């Protein structure tokens, strides 16, 4: 194999640039040329593809977002769109493609592989919602952003003796809420993987006030209920001075943490090795600090699993 491609797709995540850098440098290290697809699958269909050199990925390891840009592209969900993509790749003489993104992007990679074009998936999403890896690229950075916000909100919550509802991202997964809630010392954490009882939440608030707590922090995953709606419910059921903070897209930005940079470097480099070994249709990941890979079709079928021990611990520590 003499020429490979790389693209980033779906929601951006801090550390995607470090992964792109690793793909480019690892390939060039093995005397393989690399082409970057600009703008995800939309860029692939339109042939927005350019050659990347060692210098093209200089000075990006510390930057959030993705220099290759990202997009959502419905046309790529159709066979016609996918075949247009294959055509463009062939036109540029590209023989394998590394796709950095979430599960939607993996579906695109699987489709290309099924059309005879080998792809390898690299998990890039802040949501940590992909099977086959303990951590996705961007999760650690997003978590640190959320914790920083919780710490700041806690200062003002204490001063005014307020209850704060903080809504965090995660789509249908509760990992950001659970980890940030545990690390930020939240009294209550609502995640899609667990049920909640409104009476119980309010009882808990009352009890903590009785034992002298000056504030309460409730972390709500966006996949459960909107923070605003949940805040309203608390106001209706208690007399607590309640405020809501929706953290939003700030969670997707920022300079990637050291953990995400190292993870992205390891996974990006392994993806190139797999492509060069002729192993298309795989997705890379990390487990117990070892880089692993699985069939991408298996990953897409397997549900993402939350760490329920962590959930149990968070409940035990927030009594
Ligand atoms: P993420 O990769 O972060 O999960 P999306 O779910 O939006 O983000 O997916 C990103 C892109 O992947 C979509 O805009 C589309 O181009 C492509 N994609 C998603 N689902 C499929 C599918 N079933 N088949 C082919 N391509 C898909």
GROMACS .gro file of C-alpha atoms and ligand atoms in nm:
model
  346
    1UNK     CA    1   0.000   0.000   0.000
    2UNK     CA    2   0.142   0.337  -0.107
    3UNK     CA    3  -0.130   0.589  -0.026
    4UNK     CA    4  -0.389   0.616   0.250
    5UNK     CA    5  -0.652   0.873   0.350
    6UNK     CA    6  -0.776   1.014   0.679
    7UNK     CA    7  -1.097   1.195   0.771
    8UNK     CA    8  -1.275   1.324   1.080
    9UNK     CA    9  -1.653   1.299   1.095
   10UNK     CA   10  -1.955   1.363   1.315
   11UNK     CA   11  -1.927   1.564   1.636
   12UNK     CA   12  -1.577   1.702   1.687
   13UNK     CA   13  -1.376   1.610   1.994
   14UNK     CA   14  -1.055   1.745   2.152
   15UNK     CA   15  -0.773   1.512   2.052
   16UNK     CA   16  -0.893   1.453   1.695
   17UNK     CA   17  -0.602   1.666   1.574
   18UNK     CA   18  -0.355   1.457   1.772
   19UNK     CA   19  -0.504   1.149   1.605
   20UNK     CA   20  -0.476   1.302   1.257
   21UNK     CA   21  -0.114   1.394   1.333
   22UNK     CA   22  -0.040   1.039   1.444
   23UNK     CA   23  -0.196   0.891   1.129
   24UNK     CA   24   0.001   1.124   0.902
   25UNK     CA   25   0.335   1.084   1.078
   26UNK     CA   26   0.306   0.708   1.125
   27UNK     CA   27   0.219   0.656   0.759
   28UNK     CA   28   0.501   0.878   0.636
   29UNK     CA   29   0.737   0.697   0.875
   30UNK     CA   30   0.648   0.382   0.678
   31UNK     CA   31   0.698   0.562   0.342
   32UNK     CA   32   0.326   0.578   0.274
   33UNK     CA   33   0.163   0.896   0.142
   34UNK     CA   34  -0.135   1.045   0.323
   35UNK     CA   35  -0.429   1.241   0.188
   36UNK     CA   36  -0.667   1.432   0.414
   37UNK     CA   37  -1.038   1.446   0.334
   38UNK     CA   38  -1.171   1.791   0.425
   39UNK     CA   39  -1.518   1.806   0.582
   40UNK     CA   40  -1.597   1.443   0.664
   41UNK     CA   41  -1.807   1.231   0.428
   42UNK     CA   42  -1.947   1.542   0.254
   43UNK     CA   43  -1.590   1.630   0.154
   44UNK     CA   44  -1.532   1.272   0.045
   45UNK     CA   45  -1.831   1.278  -0.192
   46UNK     CA   46  -1.727   1.611  -0.342
   47UNK     CA   47  -1.360   1.513  -0.368
   48UNK     CA   48  -1.232   1.777  -0.126
   49UNK     CA   49  -0.910   1.586  -0.070
   50UNK     CA   50  -0.555   1.713  -0.031
   51UNK     CA   51  -0.210   1.573   0.027
   52UNK     CA   52  -0.077   1.604   0.381
   53UNK     CA   53   0.292   1.635   0.458
   54UNK     CA   54   0.482   1.610   0.786
   55UNK     CA   55   0.449   1.986   0.825
   56UNK     CA   56   0.073   1.986   0.753
   57UNK     CA   57   0.014   1.841   1.097
   58UNK     CA   58   0.273   2.052   1.278
   59UNK     CA   59   0.152   2.267   1.566
   60UNK     CA   60  -0.187   2.096   1.598
   61UNK     CA   61  -0.134   1.839   1.876
   62UNK     CA   62  -0.250   2.086   2.140
   63UNK     CA   63  -0.551   2.224   1.952
   64UNK     CA   64  -0.915   2.132   2.001
   65UNK     CA   65  -1.155   2.080   1.710
   66UNK     CA   66  -1.028   1.925   1.389
   67UNK     CA   67  -0.811   2.084   1.122
   68UNK     CA   68  -0.968   1.846   0.867
   69UNK     CA   69  -1.311   1.992   0.957
   70UNK     CA   70  -1.613   1.776   1.020
   71UNK     CA   71  -1.965   1.755   0.882
   72UNK     CA   72  -2.284   1.561   0.897
   73UNK     CA   73  -2.381   1.423   0.557
   74UNK     CA   74  -2.710   1.244   0.494
   75UNK     CA   75  -2.618   1.159   0.135
   76UNK     CA   76  -2.347   0.929   0.268
   77UNK     CA   77  -2.613   0.712   0.434
   78UNK     CA   78  -2.722   0.605   0.083
   79UNK     CA   79  -2.542   0.347  -0.128
   80UNK     CA   80  -2.510   0.598  -0.414
   81UNK     CA   81  -2.337   0.846  -0.183
   82UNK     CA   82  -2.101   0.579  -0.053
   83UNK     CA   83  -2.010   0.466  -0.406
   84UNK     CA   84  -1.937   0.827  -0.503
   85UNK     CA   85  -1.698   0.831  -0.206
   86UNK     CA   86  -1.525   0.513  -0.321
   87UNK     CA   87  -1.491   0.663  -0.668
   88UNK     CA   88  -1.322   0.976  -0.531
   89UNK     CA   89  -1.082   0.770  -0.319
   90UNK     CA   90  -0.986   0.563  -0.620
   91UNK     CA   91  -0.944   0.875  -0.834
   92UNK     CA   92  -0.684   0.999  -0.586
   93UNK     CA   93  -0.512   0.657  -0.578
   94UNK     CA   94  -0.600   0.609  -0.210
   95UNK     CA   95  -0.610   0.246  -0.100
   96UNK     CA   96  -0.723   0.259   0.263
   97UNK     CA   97  -0.896   0.511   0.490
   98UNK     CA   98  -0.875   0.596   0.861
   99UNK     CA   99  -1.205   0.734   0.992
  100UNK     CA  100  -1.194   0.928   1.320
  101UNK     CA  101  -1.538   0.981   1.474
  102UNK     CA  102  -1.831   0.837   1.662
  103UNK     CA  103  -2.066   0.550   1.588
  104UNK     CA  104  -2.234   0.724   1.293
  105UNK     CA  105  -1.894   0.771   1.136
  106UNK     CA  106  -1.818   0.404   1.205
  107UNK     CA  107  -2.131   0.310   1.009
  108UNK     CA  108  -1.993   0.502   0.714
  109UNK     CA  109  -1.656   0.325   0.751
  110UNK     CA  110  -1.831  -0.011   0.766
  111UNK     CA  111  -2.031   0.073   0.452
  112UNK     CA  112  -1.713   0.167   0.260
  113UNK     CA  113  -1.546  -0.155   0.374
  114UNK     CA  114  -1.848  -0.357   0.257
  115UNK     CA  115  -1.805  -0.194  -0.088
  116UNK     CA  116  -1.451  -0.334  -0.096
  117UNK     CA  117  -1.270  -0.024   0.033
  118UNK     CA  118  -1.076  -0.099   0.357
  119UNK     CA  119  -1.138   0.142   0.646
  120UNK     CA  120  -1.031   0.146   1.010
  121UNK     CA  121  -1.226   0.337   1.277
  122UNK     CA  122  -1.069   0.547   1.553
  123UNK     CA  123  -1.308   0.642   1.837
  124UNK     CA  124  -1.328   1.021   1.854
  125UNK     CA  125  -1.618   1.155   2.059
  126UNK     CA  126  -1.654   1.324   2.395
  127UNK     CA  127  -1.949   1.099   2.481
  128UNK     CA  128  -1.747   0.783   2.552
  129UNK     CA  129  -2.034   0.587   2.397
  130UNK     CA  130  -1.852   0.345   2.169
  131UNK     CA  131  -1.815  -0.025   2.245
  132UNK     CA  132  -1.473  -0.187   2.208
  133UNK     CA  133  -1.283   0.080   2.398
  134UNK     CA  134  -1.274   0.188   2.759
  135UNK     CA  135  -1.216   0.549   2.657
  136UNK     CA  136  -1.287   0.752   2.346
  137UNK     CA  137  -1.067   1.041   2.235
  138UNK     CA  138  -1.203   1.365   2.383
  139UNK     CA  139  -1.385   1.217   2.682
  140UNK     CA  140  -1.112   1.301   2.933
  141UNK     CA  141  -1.082   1.661   2.813
  142UNK     CA  142  -1.460   1.713   2.819
  143UNK     CA  143  -1.470   1.569   3.167
  144UNK     CA  144  -1.208   1.813   3.288
  145UNK     CA  145  -1.398   2.101   3.129
  146UNK     CA  146  -1.715   1.994   3.311
  147UNK     CA  147  -1.536   1.954   3.644
  148UNK     CA  148  -1.385   2.300   3.609
  149UNK     CA  149  -1.736   2.439   3.551
  150UNK     CA  150  -1.883   2.245   3.845
  151UNK     CA  151  -1.610   2.375   4.078
  152UNK     CA  152  -1.684   2.733   3.974
  153UNK     CA  153  -2.059   2.688   4.007
  154UNK     CA  154  -2.006   2.532   4.349
  155UNK     CA  155  -1.837   2.853   4.471
  156UNK     CA  156  -2.138   3.065   4.385
  157UNK     CA  157  -2.384   2.795   4.497
  158UNK     CA  158  -2.225   2.796   4.843
  159UNK     CA  159  -2.227   3.174   4.874
  160UNK     CA  160  -2.598   3.194   4.795
  161UNK     CA  161  -2.703   2.863   4.948
  162UNK     CA  162  -2.850   2.750   4.620
  163UNK     CA  163  -2.932   2.426   4.448
  164UNK     CA  164  -2.773   2.399   4.105
  165UNK     CA  165  -2.884   2.173   3.824
  166UNK     CA  166  -2.602   2.131   3.572
  167UNK     CA  167  -2.690   1.977   3.236
  168UNK     CA  168  -2.404   1.803   3.058
  169UNK     CA  169  -2.366   1.640   2.716
  170UNK     CA  170  -2.335   1.270   2.637
  171UNK     CA  171  -2.623   1.202   2.396
  172UNK     CA  172  -2.770   0.870   2.512
  173UNK     CA  173  -2.475   0.782   2.733
  174UNK     CA  174  -2.426   0.885   3.096
  175UNK     CA  175  -2.047   0.863   3.114
  176UNK     CA  176  -1.977   1.238   3.120
  177UNK     CA  177  -2.244   1.295   3.384
  178UNK     CA  178  -2.136   1.001   3.598
  179UNK     CA  179  -1.762   1.070   3.593
  180UNK     CA  180  -1.802   1.446   3.628
  181UNK     CA  181  -2.064   1.402   3.900
  182UNK     CA  182  -1.837   1.173   4.096
  183UNK     CA  183  -1.529   1.390   4.046
  184UNK     CA  184  -1.724   1.709   4.119
  185UNK     CA  185  -1.892   1.575   4.432
  186UNK     CA  186  -2.249   1.604   4.303
  187UNK     CA  187  -2.529   1.498   4.542
  188UNK     CA  188  -2.738   1.352   4.262
  189UNK     CA  189  -2.643   1.228   3.915
  190UNK     CA  190  -2.909   1.151   3.656
  191UNK     CA  191  -2.803   0.927   3.369
  192UNK     CA  192  -2.997   0.747   3.095
  193UNK     CA  193  -2.872   0.406   3.214
  194UNK     CA  194  -3.042   0.443   3.553
  195UNK     CA  195  -3.395   0.532   3.666
  196UNK     CA  196  -3.464   0.823   3.898
  197UNK     CA  197  -3.742   0.900   4.139
  198UNK     CA  198  -3.835   1.266   4.177
  199UNK     CA  199  -3.950   1.222   4.537
  200UNK     CA  200  -3.621   1.056   4.624
  201UNK     CA  201  -3.422   1.340   4.465
  202UNK     CA  202  -3.616   1.601   4.666
  203UNK     CA  203  -3.590   1.399   4.987
  204UNK     CA  204  -3.215   1.383   4.942
  205UNK     CA  205  -3.199   1.761   4.894
  206UNK     CA  206  -3.397   1.818   5.213
  207UNK     CA  207  -3.184   1.576   5.412
  208UNK     CA  208  -2.858   1.737   5.303
  209UNK     CA  209  -2.993   2.080   5.398
  210UNK     CA  210  -3.089   1.942   5.740
  211UNK     CA  211  -2.737   1.824   5.798
  212UNK     CA  212  -2.610   2.173   5.724
  213UNK     CA  213  -2.515   2.166   5.356
  214UNK     CA  214  -2.503   2.511   5.206
  215UNK     CA  215  -2.557   2.405   4.846
  216UNK     CA  216  -2.652   2.113   4.627
  217UNK     CA  217  -2.516   2.014   4.290
  218UNK     CA  218  -2.724   1.792   4.065
  219UNK     CA  219  -2.568   1.673   3.739
  220UNK     CA  220  -2.815   1.580   3.467
  221UNK     CA  221  -2.715   1.402   3.146
  222UNK     CA  222  -2.884   1.555   2.841
  223UNK     CA  223  -3.013   1.209   2.747
  224UNK     CA  224  -3.240   1.198   3.055
  225UNK     CA  225  -3.420   1.531   3.071
  226UNK     CA  226  -3.337   1.893   2.998
  227UNK     CA  227  -3.179   2.071   3.293
  228UNK     CA  228  -3.433   2.352   3.263
  229UNK     CA  229  -3.725   2.110   3.288
  230UNK     CA  230  -3.567   1.929   3.581
  231UNK     CA  231  -3.497   2.257   3.760
  232UNK     CA  232  -3.867   2.350   3.721
  233UNK     CA  233  -3.972   2.020   3.877
  234UNK     CA  234  -3.749   2.081   4.179
  235UNK     CA  235  -3.890   2.431   4.222
  236UNK     CA  236  -4.242   2.290   4.208
  237UNK     CA  237  -4.172   2.023   4.467
  238UNK     CA  238  -3.945   2.210   4.712
  239UNK     CA  239  -3.882   2.565   4.831
  240UNK     CA  240  -3.514   2.553   4.737
  241UNK     CA  241  -3.359   2.844   4.552
  242UNK     CA  242  -3.275   2.655   4.234
  243UNK     CA  243  -3.069   2.762   3.932
  244UNK     CA  244  -2.993   2.580   3.611
  245UNK     CA  245  -2.675   2.583   3.408
  246UNK     CA  246  -2.660   2.417   3.067
  247UNK     CA  247  -2.293   2.376   2.982
  248UNK     CA  248  -2.348   2.313   2.609
  249UNK     CA  249  -2.084   2.320   2.340
  250UNK     CA  250  -1.801   2.448   2.560
  251UNK     CA  251  -1.770   2.079   2.651
  252UNK     CA  252  -1.658   1.997   2.297
  253UNK     CA  253  -1.379   2.253   2.276
  254UNK     CA  254  -1.049   2.330   2.437
  255UNK     CA  255  -0.696   2.203   2.430
  256UNK     CA  256  -0.690   1.822   2.466
  257UNK     CA  257  -0.566   1.680   2.797
  258UNK     CA  258  -0.239   1.488   2.811
  259UNK     CA  259  -0.442   1.167   2.839
  260UNK     CA  260  -0.636   1.241   2.519
  261UNK     CA  261  -0.323   1.339   2.327
  262UNK     CA  262  -0.146   1.017   2.421
  263UNK     CA  263  -0.457   0.807   2.355
  264UNK     CA  264  -0.508   0.972   2.015
  265UNK     CA  265  -0.143   0.918   1.922
  266UNK     CA  266  -0.156   0.549   2.014
  267UNK     CA  267  -0.488   0.479   1.843
  268UNK     CA  268  -0.410   0.680   1.529
  269UNK     CA  269  -0.079   0.500   1.485
  270UNK     CA  270  -0.237   0.157   1.538
  271UNK     CA  271  -0.506   0.233   1.281
  272UNK     CA  272  -0.234   0.294   1.022
  273UNK     CA  273  -0.064  -0.035   1.112
  274UNK     CA  274  -0.391  -0.222   1.062
  275UNK     CA  275  -0.451  -0.061   0.722
  276UNK     CA  276  -0.095  -0.146   0.615
  277UNK     CA  277  -0.142  -0.504   0.739
  278UNK     CA  278  -0.445  -0.525   0.507
  279UNK     CA  279  -0.688  -0.546   0.798
  280UNK     CA  280  -0.975  -0.323   0.691
  281UNK     CA  281  -1.310  -0.324   0.870
  282UNK     CA  282  -1.155  -0.293   1.217
  283UNK     CA  283  -1.197  -0.036   1.493
  284UNK     CA  284  -0.922   0.042   1.743
  285UNK     CA  285  -0.963   0.101   2.115
  286UNK     CA  286  -0.795   0.081   2.450
  287UNK     CA  287  -0.854  -0.160   2.738
  288UNK     CA  288  -0.644  -0.189   3.052
  289UNK     CA  289  -0.390   0.041   2.889
  290UNK     CA  290  -0.345  -0.190   2.590
  291UNK     CA  291  -0.434  -0.094   2.235
  292UNK     CA  292  -0.683  -0.341   2.090
  293UNK     CA  293  -0.896  -0.378   1.778
  294UNK     CA  294  -1.227  -0.538   1.691
  295UNK     CA  295  -1.443  -0.602   1.387
  296UNK     CA  296  -1.623  -0.273   1.329
  297UNK     CA  297  -1.953  -0.457   1.266
  298UNK     CA  298  -1.932  -0.618   1.613
  299UNK     CA  299  -1.865  -0.280   1.771
  300UNK     CA  300  -2.173  -0.134   1.608
  301UNK     CA  301  -2.392  -0.419   1.731
  302UNK     CA  302  -2.261  -0.419   2.086
  303UNK     CA  303  -2.423  -0.164   2.318
  304UNK     CA  304  -2.194   0.076   2.496
  305UNK     CA  305  -2.164  -0.031   2.859
  306UNK     CA  306  -2.146   0.208   3.150
  307UNK     CA  307  -1.928   0.125   3.451
  308UNK     CA  308  -2.201   0.030   3.699
  309UNK     CA  309  -1.950  -0.008   3.983
  310UNK     CA  310  -1.876   0.359   3.944
  311UNK     CA  311  -2.247   0.438   3.959
  312UNK     CA  312  -2.281   0.236   4.278
  313UNK     CA  313  -1.980   0.413   4.429
  314UNK     CA  314  -2.115   0.757   4.339
  315UNK     CA  315  -2.437   0.673   4.524
  316UNK     CA  316  -2.248   0.545   4.828
  317UNK     CA  317  -2.033   0.857   4.847
  318UNK     CA  318  -2.311   1.110   4.802
  319UNK     CA  319  -2.520   1.012   5.106
  320LIG     P1  320  -2.085   1.055   1.508
  320LIG     O1  321  -1.988   0.993   1.414
  320LIG     O2  322  -2.022   1.154   1.599
  320LIG     O3  323  -2.170   0.951   1.577
  320LIG     P2  324  -2.310   1.112   1.330
  320LIG     O4  325  -2.398   1.008   1.389
  320LIG     O5  326  -2.371   1.242   1.295
  320LIG     O6  327  -2.184   1.146   1.422
  320LIG     O7  328  -2.247   1.050   1.199
  320LIG     C1  329  -2.155   1.123   1.122
  320LIG     C2  330  -2.177   1.096   0.975
  320LIG     O8  331  -2.154   0.957   0.948
  320LIG     C3  332  -2.317   1.120   0.923
  320LIG     O9  333  -2.343   1.255   0.895
  320LIG     C4  334  -2.315   1.038   0.795
  320LIG    O10  335  -2.249   1.104   0.690
  320LIG     C5  336  -2.233   0.916   0.836
  320LIG     N1  337  -2.324   0.805   0.875
  320LIG     C6  338  -2.403   0.798   0.983
  320LIG     N2  339  -2.478   0.686   0.982
  320LIG     C7  340  -2.448   0.622   0.868
  320LIG     C8  341  -2.491   0.499   0.807
  320LIG     N3  342  -2.585   0.423   0.861
  320LIG     N4  343  -2.434   0.464   0.688
  320LIG     C9  344  -2.340   0.542   0.631
  320LIG     N5  345  -2.296   0.658   0.682
  320LIG    C10  346  -2.348   0.698   0.799
   0.00000   0.00000   0.00000
